Coordinates of C-alpha atoms in Angstrom, one line a residue:
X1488 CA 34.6 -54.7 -74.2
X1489 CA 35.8 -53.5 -77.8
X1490 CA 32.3 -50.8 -77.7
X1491 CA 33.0 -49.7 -74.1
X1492 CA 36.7 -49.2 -75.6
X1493 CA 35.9 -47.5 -78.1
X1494 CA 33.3 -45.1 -76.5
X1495 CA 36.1 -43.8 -74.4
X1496 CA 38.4 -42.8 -76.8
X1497 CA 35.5 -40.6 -78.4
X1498 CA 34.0 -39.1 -75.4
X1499 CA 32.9 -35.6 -76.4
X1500 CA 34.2 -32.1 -74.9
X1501 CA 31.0 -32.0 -72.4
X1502 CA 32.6 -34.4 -70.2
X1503 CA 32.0 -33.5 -66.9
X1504 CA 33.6 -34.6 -63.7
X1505 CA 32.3 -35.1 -60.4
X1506 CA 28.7 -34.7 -59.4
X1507 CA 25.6 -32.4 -60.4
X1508 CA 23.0 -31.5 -57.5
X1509 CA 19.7 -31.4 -59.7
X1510 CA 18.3 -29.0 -57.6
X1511 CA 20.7 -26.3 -58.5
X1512 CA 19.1 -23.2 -59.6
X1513 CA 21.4 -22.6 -62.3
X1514 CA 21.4 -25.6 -63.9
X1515 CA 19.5 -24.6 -67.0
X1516 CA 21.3 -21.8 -67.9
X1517 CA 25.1 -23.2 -67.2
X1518 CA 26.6 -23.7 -70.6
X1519 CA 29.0 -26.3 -69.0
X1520 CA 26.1 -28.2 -68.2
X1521 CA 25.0 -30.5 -71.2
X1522 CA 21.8 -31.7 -73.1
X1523 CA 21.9 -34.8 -70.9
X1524 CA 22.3 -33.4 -67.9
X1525 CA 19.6 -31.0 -68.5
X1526 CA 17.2 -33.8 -69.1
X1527 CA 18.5 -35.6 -65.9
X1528 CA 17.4 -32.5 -63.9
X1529 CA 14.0 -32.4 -65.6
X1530 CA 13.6 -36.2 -64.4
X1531 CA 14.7 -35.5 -60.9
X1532 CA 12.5 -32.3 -60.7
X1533 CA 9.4 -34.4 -62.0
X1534 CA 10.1 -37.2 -59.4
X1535 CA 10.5 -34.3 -56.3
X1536 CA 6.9 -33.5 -57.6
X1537 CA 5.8 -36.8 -57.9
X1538 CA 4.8 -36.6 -61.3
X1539 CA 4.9 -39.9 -62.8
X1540 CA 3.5 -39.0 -66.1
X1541 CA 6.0 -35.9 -66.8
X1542 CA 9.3 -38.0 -64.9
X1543 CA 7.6 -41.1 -67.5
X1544 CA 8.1 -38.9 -70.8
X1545 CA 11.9 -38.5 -70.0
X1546 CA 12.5 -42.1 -71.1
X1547 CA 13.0 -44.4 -73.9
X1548 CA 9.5 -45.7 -73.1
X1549 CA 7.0 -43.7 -71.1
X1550 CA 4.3 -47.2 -71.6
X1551 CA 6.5 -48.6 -69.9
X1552 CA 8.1 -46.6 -67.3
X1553 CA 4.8 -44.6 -66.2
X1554 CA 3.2 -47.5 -63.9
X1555 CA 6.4 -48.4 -62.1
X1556 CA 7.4 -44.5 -61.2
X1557 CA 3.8 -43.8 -60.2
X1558 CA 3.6 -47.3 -58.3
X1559 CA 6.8 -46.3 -56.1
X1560 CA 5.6 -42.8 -56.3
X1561 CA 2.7 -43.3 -54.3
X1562 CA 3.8 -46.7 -52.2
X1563 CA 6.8 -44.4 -50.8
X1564 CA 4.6 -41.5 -49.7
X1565 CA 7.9 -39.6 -49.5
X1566 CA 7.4 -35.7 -48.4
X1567 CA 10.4 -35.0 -51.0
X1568 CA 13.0 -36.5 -53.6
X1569 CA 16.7 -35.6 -53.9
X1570 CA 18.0 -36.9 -57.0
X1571 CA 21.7 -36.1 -57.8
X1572 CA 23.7 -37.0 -60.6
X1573 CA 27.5 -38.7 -60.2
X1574 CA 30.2 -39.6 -62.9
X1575 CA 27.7 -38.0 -65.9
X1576 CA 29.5 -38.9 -68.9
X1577 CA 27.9 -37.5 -72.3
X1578 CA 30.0 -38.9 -75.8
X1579 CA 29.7 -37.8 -79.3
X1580 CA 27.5 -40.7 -80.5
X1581 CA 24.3 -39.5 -78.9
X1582 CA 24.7 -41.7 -75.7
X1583 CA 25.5 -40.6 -71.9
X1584 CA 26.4 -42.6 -69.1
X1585 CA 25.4 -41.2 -65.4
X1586 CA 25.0 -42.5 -62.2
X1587 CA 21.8 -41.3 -59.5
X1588 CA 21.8 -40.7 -56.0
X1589 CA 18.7 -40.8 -54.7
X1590 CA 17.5 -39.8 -51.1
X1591 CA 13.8 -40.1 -50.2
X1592 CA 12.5 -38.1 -47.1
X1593 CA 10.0 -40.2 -45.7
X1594 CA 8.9 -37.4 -42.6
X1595 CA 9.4 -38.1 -39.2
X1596 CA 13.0 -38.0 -39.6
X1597 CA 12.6 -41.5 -41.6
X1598 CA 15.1 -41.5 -45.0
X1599 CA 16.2 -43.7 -47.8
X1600 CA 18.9 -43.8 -49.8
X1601 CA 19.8 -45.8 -52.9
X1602 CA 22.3 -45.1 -55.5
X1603 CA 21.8 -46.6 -59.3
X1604 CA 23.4 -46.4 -62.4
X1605 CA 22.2 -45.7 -66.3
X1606 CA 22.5 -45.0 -70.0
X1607 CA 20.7 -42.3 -72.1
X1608 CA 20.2 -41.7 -76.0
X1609 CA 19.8 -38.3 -77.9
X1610 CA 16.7 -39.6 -79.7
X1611 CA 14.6 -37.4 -82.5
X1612 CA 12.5 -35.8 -79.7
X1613 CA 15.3 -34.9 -77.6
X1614 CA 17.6 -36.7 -74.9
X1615 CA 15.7 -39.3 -73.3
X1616 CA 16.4 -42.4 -70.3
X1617 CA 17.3 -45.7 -71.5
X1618 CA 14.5 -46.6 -69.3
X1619 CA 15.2 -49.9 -67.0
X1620 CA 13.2 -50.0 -64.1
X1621 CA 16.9 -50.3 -62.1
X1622 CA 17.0 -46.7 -63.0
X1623 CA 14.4 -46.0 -60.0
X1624 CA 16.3 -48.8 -57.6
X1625 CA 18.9 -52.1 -58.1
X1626 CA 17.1 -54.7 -58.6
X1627 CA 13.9 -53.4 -59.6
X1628 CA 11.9 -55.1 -62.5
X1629 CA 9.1 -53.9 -64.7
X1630 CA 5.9 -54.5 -62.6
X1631 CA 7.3 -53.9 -59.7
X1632 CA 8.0 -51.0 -56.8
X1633 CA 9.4 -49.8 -53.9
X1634 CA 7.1 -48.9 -51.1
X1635 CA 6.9 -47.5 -47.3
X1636 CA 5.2 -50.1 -45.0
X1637 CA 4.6 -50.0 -42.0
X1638 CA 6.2 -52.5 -39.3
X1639 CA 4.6 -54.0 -35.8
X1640 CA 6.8 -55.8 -33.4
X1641 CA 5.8 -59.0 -32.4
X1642 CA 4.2 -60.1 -29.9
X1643 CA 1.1 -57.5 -29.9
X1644 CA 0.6 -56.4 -26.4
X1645 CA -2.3 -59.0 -24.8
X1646 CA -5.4 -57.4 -23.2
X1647 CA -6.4 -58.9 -20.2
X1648 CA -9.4 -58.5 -17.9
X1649 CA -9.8 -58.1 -14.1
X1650 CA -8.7 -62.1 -13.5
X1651 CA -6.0 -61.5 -15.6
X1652 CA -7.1 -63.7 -19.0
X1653 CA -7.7 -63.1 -22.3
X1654 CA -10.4 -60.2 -22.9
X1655 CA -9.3 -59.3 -26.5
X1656 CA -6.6 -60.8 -29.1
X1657 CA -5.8 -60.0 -32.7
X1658 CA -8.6 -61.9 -35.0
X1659 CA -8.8 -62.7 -38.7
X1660 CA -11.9 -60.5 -40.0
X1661 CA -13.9 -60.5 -43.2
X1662 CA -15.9 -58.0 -44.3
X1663 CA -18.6 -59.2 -46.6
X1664 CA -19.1 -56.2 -48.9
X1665 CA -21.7 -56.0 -51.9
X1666 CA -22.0 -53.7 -54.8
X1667 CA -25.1 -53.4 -56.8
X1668 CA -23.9 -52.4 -59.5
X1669 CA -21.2 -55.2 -60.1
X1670 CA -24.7 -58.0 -60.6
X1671 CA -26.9 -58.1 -63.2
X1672 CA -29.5 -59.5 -61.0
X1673 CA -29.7 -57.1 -57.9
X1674 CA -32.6 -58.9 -56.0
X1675 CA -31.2 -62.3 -56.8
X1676 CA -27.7 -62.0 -55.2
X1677 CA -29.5 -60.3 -51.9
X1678 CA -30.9 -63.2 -51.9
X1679 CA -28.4 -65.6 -52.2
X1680 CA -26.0 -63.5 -49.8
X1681 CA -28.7 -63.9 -47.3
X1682 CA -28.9 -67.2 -47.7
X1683 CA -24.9 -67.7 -47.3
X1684 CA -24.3 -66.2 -44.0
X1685 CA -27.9 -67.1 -42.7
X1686 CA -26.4 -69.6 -40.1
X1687 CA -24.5 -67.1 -38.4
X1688 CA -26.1 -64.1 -39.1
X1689 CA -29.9 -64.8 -39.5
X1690 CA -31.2 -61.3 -38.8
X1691 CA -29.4 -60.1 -41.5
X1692 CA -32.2 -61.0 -44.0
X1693 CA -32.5 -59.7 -47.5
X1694 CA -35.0 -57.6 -46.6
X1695 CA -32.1 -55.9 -44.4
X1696 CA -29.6 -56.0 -46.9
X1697 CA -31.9 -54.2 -49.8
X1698 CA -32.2 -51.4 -47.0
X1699 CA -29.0 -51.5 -46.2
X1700 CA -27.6 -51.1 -49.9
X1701 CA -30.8 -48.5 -50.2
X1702 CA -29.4 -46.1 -47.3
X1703 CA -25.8 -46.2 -49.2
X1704 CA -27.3 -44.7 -52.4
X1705 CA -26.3 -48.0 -54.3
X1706 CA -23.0 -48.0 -53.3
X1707 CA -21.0 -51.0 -51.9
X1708 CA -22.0 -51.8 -48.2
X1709 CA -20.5 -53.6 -46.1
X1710 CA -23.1 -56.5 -45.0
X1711 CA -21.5 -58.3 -42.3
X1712 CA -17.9 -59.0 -40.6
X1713 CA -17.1 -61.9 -39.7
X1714 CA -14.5 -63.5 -37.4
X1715 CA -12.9 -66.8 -39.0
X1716 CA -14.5 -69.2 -37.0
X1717 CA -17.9 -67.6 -38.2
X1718 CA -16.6 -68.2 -42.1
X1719 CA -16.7 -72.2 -41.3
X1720 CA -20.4 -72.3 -40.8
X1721 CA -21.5 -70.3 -43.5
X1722 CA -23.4 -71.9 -45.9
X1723 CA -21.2 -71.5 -48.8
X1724 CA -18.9 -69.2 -50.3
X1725 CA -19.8 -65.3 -49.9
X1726 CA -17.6 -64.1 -52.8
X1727 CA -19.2 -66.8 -55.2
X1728 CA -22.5 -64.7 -55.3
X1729 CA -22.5 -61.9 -57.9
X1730 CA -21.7 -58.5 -56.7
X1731 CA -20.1 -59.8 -53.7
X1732 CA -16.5 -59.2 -52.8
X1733 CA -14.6 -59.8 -49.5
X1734 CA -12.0 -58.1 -47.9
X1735 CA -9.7 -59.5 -44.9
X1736 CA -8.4 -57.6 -42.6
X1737 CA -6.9 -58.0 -38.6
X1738 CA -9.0 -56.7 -35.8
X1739 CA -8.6 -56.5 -32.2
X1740 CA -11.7 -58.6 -30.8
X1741 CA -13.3 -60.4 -27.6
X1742 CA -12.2 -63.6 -27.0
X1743 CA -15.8 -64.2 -26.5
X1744 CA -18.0 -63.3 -29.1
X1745 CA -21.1 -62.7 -26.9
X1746 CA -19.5 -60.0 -25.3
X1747 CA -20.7 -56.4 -26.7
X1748 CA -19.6 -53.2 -25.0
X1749 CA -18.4 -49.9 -25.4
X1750 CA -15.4 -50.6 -23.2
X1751 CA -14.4 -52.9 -26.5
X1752 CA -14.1 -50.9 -28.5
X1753 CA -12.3 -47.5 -26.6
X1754 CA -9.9 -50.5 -25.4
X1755 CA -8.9 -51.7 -29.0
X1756 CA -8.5 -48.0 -29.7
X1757 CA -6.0 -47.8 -26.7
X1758 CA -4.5 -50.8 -28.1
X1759 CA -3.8 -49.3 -31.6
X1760 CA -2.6 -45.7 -29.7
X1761 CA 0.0 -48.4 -28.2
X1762 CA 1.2 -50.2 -30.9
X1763 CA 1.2 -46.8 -32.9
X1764 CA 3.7 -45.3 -30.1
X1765 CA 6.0 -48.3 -30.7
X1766 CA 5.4 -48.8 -34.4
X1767 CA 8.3 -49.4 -37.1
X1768 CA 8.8 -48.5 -40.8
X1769 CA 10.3 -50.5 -43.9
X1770 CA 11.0 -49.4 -47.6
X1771 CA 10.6 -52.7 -49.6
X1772 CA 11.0 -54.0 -53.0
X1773 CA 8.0 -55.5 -54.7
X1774 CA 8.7 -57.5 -57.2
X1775 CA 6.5 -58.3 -60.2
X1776 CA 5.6 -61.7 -59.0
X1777 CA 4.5 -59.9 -55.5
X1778 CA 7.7 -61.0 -53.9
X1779 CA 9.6 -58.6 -51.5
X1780 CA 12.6 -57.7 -50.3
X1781 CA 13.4 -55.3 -47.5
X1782 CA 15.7 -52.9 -48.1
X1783 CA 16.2 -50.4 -45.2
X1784 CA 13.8 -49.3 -42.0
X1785 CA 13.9 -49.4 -38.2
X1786 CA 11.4 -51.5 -36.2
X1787 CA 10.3 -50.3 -32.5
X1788 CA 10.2 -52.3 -29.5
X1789 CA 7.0 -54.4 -28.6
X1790 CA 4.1 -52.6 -27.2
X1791 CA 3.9 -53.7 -23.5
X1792 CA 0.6 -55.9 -22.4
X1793 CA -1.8 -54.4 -20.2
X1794 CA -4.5 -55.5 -18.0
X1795 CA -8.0 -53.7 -17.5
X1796 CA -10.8 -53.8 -14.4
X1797 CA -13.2 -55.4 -17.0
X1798 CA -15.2 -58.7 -15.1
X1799 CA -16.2 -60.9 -18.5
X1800 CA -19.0 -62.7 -16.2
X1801 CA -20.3 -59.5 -15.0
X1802 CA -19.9 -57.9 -18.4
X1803 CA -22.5 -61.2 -20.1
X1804 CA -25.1 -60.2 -16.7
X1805 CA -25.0 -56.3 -17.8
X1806 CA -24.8 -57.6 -21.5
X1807 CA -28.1 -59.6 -21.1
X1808 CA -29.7 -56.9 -18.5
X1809 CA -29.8 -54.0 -21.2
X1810 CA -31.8 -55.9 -24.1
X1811 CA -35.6 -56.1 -22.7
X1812 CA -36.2 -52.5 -23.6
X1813 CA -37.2 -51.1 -26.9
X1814 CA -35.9 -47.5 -25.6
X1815 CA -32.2 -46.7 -25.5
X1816 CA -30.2 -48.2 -22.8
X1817 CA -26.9 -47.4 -21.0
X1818 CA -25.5 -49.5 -17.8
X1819 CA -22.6 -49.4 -16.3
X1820 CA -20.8 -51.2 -13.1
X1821 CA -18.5 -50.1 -11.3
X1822 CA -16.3 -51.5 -8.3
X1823 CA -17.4 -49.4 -5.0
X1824 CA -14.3 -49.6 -3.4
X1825 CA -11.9 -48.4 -6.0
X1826 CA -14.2 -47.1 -8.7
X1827 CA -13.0 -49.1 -11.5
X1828 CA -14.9 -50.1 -14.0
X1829 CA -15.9 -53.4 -14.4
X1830 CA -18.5 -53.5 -17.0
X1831 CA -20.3 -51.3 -20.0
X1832 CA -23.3 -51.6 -22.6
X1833 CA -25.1 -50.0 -24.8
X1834 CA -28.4 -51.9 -26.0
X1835 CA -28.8 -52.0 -29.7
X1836 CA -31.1 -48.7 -30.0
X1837 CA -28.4 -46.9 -27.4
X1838 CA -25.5 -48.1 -30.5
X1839 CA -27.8 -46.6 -33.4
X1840 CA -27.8 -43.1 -31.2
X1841 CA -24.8 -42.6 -30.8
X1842 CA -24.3 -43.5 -26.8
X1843 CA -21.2 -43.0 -25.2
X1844 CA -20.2 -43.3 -21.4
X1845 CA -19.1 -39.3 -21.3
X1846 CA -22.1 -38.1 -23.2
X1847 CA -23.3 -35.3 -21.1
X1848 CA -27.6 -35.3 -20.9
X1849 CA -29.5 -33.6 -18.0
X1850 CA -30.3 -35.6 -15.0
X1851 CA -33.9 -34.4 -14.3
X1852 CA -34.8 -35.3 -11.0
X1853 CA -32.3 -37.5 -10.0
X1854 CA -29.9 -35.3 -8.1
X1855 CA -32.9 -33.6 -6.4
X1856 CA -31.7 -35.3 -3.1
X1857 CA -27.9 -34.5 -3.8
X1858 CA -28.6 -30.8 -4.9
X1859 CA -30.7 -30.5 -1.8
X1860 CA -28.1 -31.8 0.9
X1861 CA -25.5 -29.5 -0.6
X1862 CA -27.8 -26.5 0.1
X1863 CA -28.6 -27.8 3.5
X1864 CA -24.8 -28.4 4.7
X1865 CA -23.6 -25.1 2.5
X1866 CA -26.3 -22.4 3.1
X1867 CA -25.7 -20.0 0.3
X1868 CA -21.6 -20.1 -0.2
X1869 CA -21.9 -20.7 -3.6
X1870 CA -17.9 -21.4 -3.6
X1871 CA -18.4 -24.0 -0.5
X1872 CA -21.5 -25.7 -2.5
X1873 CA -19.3 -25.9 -6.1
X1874 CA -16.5 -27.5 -3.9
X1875 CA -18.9 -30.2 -2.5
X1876 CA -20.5 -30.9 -5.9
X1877 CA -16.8 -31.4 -7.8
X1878 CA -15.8 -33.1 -3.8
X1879 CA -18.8 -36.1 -5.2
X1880 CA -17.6 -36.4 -8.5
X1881 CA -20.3 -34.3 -10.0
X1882 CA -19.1 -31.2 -12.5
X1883 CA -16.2 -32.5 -13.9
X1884 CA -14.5 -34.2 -16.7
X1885 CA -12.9 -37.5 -17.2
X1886 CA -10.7 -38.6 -19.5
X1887 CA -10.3 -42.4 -18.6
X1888 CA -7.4 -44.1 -20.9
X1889 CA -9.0 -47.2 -21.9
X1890 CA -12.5 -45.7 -21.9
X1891 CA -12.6 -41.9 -23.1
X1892 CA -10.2 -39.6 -25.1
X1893 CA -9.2 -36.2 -24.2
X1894 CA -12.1 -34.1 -23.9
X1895 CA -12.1 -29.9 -23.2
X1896 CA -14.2 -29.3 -19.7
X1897 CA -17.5 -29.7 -21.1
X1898 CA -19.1 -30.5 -17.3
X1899 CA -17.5 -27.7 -15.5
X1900 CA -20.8 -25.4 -14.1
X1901 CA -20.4 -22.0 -13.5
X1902 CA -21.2 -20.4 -10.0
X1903 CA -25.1 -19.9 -10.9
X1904 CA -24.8 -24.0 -11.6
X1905 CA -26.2 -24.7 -8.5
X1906 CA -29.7 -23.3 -8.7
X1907 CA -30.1 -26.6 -11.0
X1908 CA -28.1 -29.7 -11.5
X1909 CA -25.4 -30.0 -14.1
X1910 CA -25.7 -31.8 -16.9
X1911 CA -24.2 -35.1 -16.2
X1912 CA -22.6 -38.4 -17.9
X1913 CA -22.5 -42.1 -16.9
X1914 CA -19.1 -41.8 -15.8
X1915 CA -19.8 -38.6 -13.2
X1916 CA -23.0 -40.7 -12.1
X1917 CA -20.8 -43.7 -11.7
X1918 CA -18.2 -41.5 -9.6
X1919 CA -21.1 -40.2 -7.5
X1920 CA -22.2 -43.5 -6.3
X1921 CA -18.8 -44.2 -6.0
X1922 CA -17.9 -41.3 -3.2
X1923 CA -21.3 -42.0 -1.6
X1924 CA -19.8 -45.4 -1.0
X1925 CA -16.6 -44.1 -0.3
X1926 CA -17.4 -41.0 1.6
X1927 CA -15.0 -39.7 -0.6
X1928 CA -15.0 -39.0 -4.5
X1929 CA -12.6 -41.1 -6.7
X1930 CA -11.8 -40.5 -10.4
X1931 CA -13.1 -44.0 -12.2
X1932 CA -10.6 -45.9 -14.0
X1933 CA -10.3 -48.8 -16.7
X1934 CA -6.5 -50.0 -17.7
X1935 CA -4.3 -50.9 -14.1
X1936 CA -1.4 -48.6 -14.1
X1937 CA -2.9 -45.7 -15.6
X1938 CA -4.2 -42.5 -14.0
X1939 CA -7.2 -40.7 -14.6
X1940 CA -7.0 -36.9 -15.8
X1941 CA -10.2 -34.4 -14.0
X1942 CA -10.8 -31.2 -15.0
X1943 CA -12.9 -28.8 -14.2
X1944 CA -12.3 -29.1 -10.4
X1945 CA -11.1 -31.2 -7.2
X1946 CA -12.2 -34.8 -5.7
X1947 CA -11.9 -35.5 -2.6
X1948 CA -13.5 -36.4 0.8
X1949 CA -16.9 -35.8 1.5
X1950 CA -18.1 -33.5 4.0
X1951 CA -19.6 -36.3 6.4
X1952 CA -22.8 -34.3 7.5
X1953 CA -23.4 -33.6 3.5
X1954 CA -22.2 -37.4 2.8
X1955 CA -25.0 -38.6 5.4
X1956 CA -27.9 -36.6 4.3
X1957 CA -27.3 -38.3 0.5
X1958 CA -26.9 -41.6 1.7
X1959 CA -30.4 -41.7 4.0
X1960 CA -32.3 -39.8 1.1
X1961 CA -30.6 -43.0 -0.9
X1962 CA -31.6 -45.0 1.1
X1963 CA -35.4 -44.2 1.7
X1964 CA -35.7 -44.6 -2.1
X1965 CA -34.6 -48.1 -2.1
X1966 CA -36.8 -48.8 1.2
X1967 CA -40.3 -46.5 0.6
X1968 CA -39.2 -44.9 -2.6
X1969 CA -39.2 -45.4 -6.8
X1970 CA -36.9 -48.2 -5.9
X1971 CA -39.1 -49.8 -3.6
X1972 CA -40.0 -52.9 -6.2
X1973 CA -36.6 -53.9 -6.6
X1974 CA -36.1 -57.0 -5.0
X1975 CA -32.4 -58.8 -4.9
X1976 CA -30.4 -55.9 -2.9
X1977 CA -31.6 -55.5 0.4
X1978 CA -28.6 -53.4 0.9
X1979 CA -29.7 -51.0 -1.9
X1980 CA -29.4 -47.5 -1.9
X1981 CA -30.5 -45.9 -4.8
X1982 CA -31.1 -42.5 -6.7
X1983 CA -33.9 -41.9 -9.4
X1984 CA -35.2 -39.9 -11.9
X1985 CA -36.4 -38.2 -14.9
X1986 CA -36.5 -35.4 -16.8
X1987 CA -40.3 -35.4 -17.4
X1988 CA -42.6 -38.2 -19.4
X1989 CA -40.1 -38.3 -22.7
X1990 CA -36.9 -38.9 -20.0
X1991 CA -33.8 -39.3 -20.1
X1992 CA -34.4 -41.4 -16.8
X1993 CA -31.6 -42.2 -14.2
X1994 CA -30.5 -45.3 -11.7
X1995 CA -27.5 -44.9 -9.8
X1996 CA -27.8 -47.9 -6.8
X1997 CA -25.0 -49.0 -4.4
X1998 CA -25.4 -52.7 -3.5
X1999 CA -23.0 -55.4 -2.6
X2000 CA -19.7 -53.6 -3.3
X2001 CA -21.0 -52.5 -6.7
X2002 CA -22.0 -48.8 -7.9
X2003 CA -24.7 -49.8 -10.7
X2004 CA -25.6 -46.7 -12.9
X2005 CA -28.7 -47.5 -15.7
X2006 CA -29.6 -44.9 -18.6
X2007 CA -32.6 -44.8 -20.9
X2008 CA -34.0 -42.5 -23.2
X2009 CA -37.5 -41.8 -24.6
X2010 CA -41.0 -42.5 -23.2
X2011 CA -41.3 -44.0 -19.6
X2012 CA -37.5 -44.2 -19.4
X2013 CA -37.4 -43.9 -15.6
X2014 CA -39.6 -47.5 -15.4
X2015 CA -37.1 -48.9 -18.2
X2016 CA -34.2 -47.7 -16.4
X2017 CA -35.7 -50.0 -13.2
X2018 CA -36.7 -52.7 -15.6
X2019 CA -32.8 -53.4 -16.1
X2020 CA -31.9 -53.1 -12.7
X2021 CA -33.9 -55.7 -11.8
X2022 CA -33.4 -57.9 -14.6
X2023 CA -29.3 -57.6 -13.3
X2024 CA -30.2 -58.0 -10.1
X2025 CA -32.1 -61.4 -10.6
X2026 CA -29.2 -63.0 -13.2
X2027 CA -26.3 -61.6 -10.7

């Protein structure tokens, strides 16, 4: 008390009253303005530019200071800093006192303020922070920092299927990561990693893994993910093995782990769009023990739960129909009546090239019979024949939340389009069985409440005569046709095709209140597209 006394009966001539915007432009050339407060607008000016090293060398101990300001530096991700200085008081024994406004824009409209309070000394190398991490924020301590996080409401929206239960939940994950270059014994550690997850992953050999880590260029590759309850039948700890690390994270997952499909993961992507939409933010203290403290932020509402068309026992049939051929395979299910879709896979050579349920391929020879009933119901109106191919689903584009993302009209064909068939996707076959068994085209859809966007032209009822001619040619394939062999639909009707001996070959079949489409690529496609029809037809 005596020293704080004391110090104001000496204050200096350079008091100043009031506050000092750093950002002034005149700052360094104002004679009112003193050494102090010249070096206080060198230290906000560094922090606007988020230089940690430059704001660091203002202080009593840039060691010291530089990992804390670069720590909140780069955990705020701020778009700017305001730093203003209040009460600035510089005295004649080489000290100051000042206080610091700061307001950090965080974008979006997001901001944080915080005001703190500090000492400076006129040192040998010039005015310099008495540096105290409080200087950045109250309450903060060397080792710690303040950073933006962001915030989810609770509970995360469930996913349900067709029946209404659980399809997909939030999951602990692991990823099982190794680096080559953190063993001394490459060879040994593959093996010993293989060993480890060998009860639940036994395909993922060493062999495998040295290919694996060979395709990365040595780098760290992830080797396997694995849900929690997979980690309780490992046999042993992954991250004891040199060169192996893990890394936890929180997926969206199936409920049932046999369940592979595309469907899973568009949907956890429409998930994530959700929870983004409703997402919160939070600036938090860290302290150097890892504790934290929230300080300010603004947390959104939960994400509403949705259900999907999605049938989890007809998704294991299709699951199981699409893995007796080498080739790639595509199948998809969808409800006759309403279009939605009920199931989705990809074998594992489909995955590896890249197959999506919108990828547009040529059909070959599979919309010979469709192309040929629009010509005979149209005669040559070009306009009346476009009409009829977009009035079947054909031609389009679909963006299906839950399924596909916004796409530009890839599918639309031009006038001259009908002197051949345009190129076509799952989906658009999917939506032609789907108006065949309609008599009228439908846009397909995935999550209940949502609504399907088509571009590229108009659905709607199909010309009866036109919608008669397709469903006899249909028919005679299933009766006297390619899709004579199949046995397990008597009520078939069915399209196929293929675009010569090296495919892509087709399947679209209406039976039983289903529209089944089937996609494979590479040699003798059209008899592996039939091979997993019948293989669904047998398990259904």
């Amino acid at each position: 008390m005596v020293f704080s006394s004391l110090r104001s009966r000496v204050a200096a001539a350079t008091v100043v009253s009031g506050a000092l915007v750093l950002a002034s432009c005149g700052v360094f050339s104002d004679p009112t303005v003193s050494g102090s407060q010249r070096m206080l607008a060198d230290f906000g000016a560094a922090l606007d530019a988020q230089d940690a090293a430059r704001a660091a060398a203002l202080t009593s101990a840039p060691g010291q200071a530089a990992p804390t300001i670069a720590a909140t530096l780069s955990g705020m991700h701020a778009e700017s800093v305001s730093v203003r200085v209040t009460k600035p008081v510089e005295y004649s024994d080489g000290t100051a006192d000042y206080g610091l406004d700061y307001t950090w824009d965080l974008g979006d409209g997001r901001s944080y303020s915080t005001s703190t309070t500090g000492t400076a000394r006129k040192l040998s190398s010039g005015w310099r922070i008495q540096w105290d991490p409080t200087v950045l924020a109250p309450g903060l301590q060397n080792g710690g920092s303040l950073r933006l996080v962001r915030t989810d409401a609770t509970p995360a929206p469930a996913v349900l299927d067709t029946a209404r239960k659980p399809w997909m939940t939030p999951q602990g994950l692991t990823d099982v990561v190794f680096d080559p270059t953190a063993t001394g014994d490459r060879a040994s550690s593959i093996r010993r990693l293989a060993a480890v997850i060998a009860p639940i992953a036994p395909l993922i050999t060493a062999p495998v893994i040295t290919q694996r880590v060979a395709a990365s260029g040595g780098k760290p590759t992830t080797v396997v993910a694995l849900r929690d309850s997979d980690m309780q039948v490992l046999d042993g700890n992954p991250a004891s093995v040199p060169g192996v690390s893990v890394n936890r994270t929180m997926a969206l997952l199936t409920t049932d782990r046999r369940i592979s499909s595309p469907l899973a993961e568009s949907t956890a992507a429409y998930w994530q769009a959700l929870r983004d939409a409703t997402s919160g933010w939070a600036v938090q203290r860290v302290g150097a023990d890892g504790g934290i403290t929230r300080l300010a932020g603004q947390q959104g509402p939960p994400a509403p739960s949705f259900s999907t068309t999605i049938s989890q026992p007809v998704q294991l049939t299709v699951n199981a129909s699409v893995v007796d051929v080498a080739q790639p395979a595509t199948m998809l299910v969808l409800d006759a009546a309403s279009g939605a879709i009920v199931a989705a896979a990809n074998n594992d050579a489909a995955d590896a090239a890249g197959a999506d349920l919108d990828n547009l391929v040529t059909p070959g020879s599979t919309l010979d019979p469709v192309l040929g009933a629009i010509s005979a119901t149209t005669g040559d109106d070009r306009g009346a024949g476009e009409k009829a191919l977009h009035t079947l689903g054909l031609g389009v584009d679909y963006t299906v939340p839950g399924v596909t993302a916004a796409t530009t009209n890839r599918a639309a064909i031009s006038a001259a389009g009908l002197d051949s068939a345009p190129q076509v996707s799952a989906l658009s076959m999917g939506a032609l069985g789907v108006a065949i068994a309609r008599m009228a085209g439908v846009a397909p859809t995935f999550v209940r409440g949502t609504t399907t966007t088509v571009r590229g032209g108009d659905l709607g009822p199909v010309d009866q005569a036109l919608g008669a001619r397709i469903a006899a040619a249909m028919r005679t394939t299933a009766t006297t046709g390619d899709a004579s062999d199949l046995t397990g639909a008597p009520d078939l009707r069915a399209l196929v095709g293929t675009n010569g001996p090296q495919g892509p070959g087709w399947f679209v079949g209406i039976t039983r209140g289903q529209v089944i489409v089937v996609h494979c690529a590479g040699e003798k496609s059209g008899s592996a597209a039939l091979q997993v029809v019948q293989k669904y037809l047998r398990q259904r």
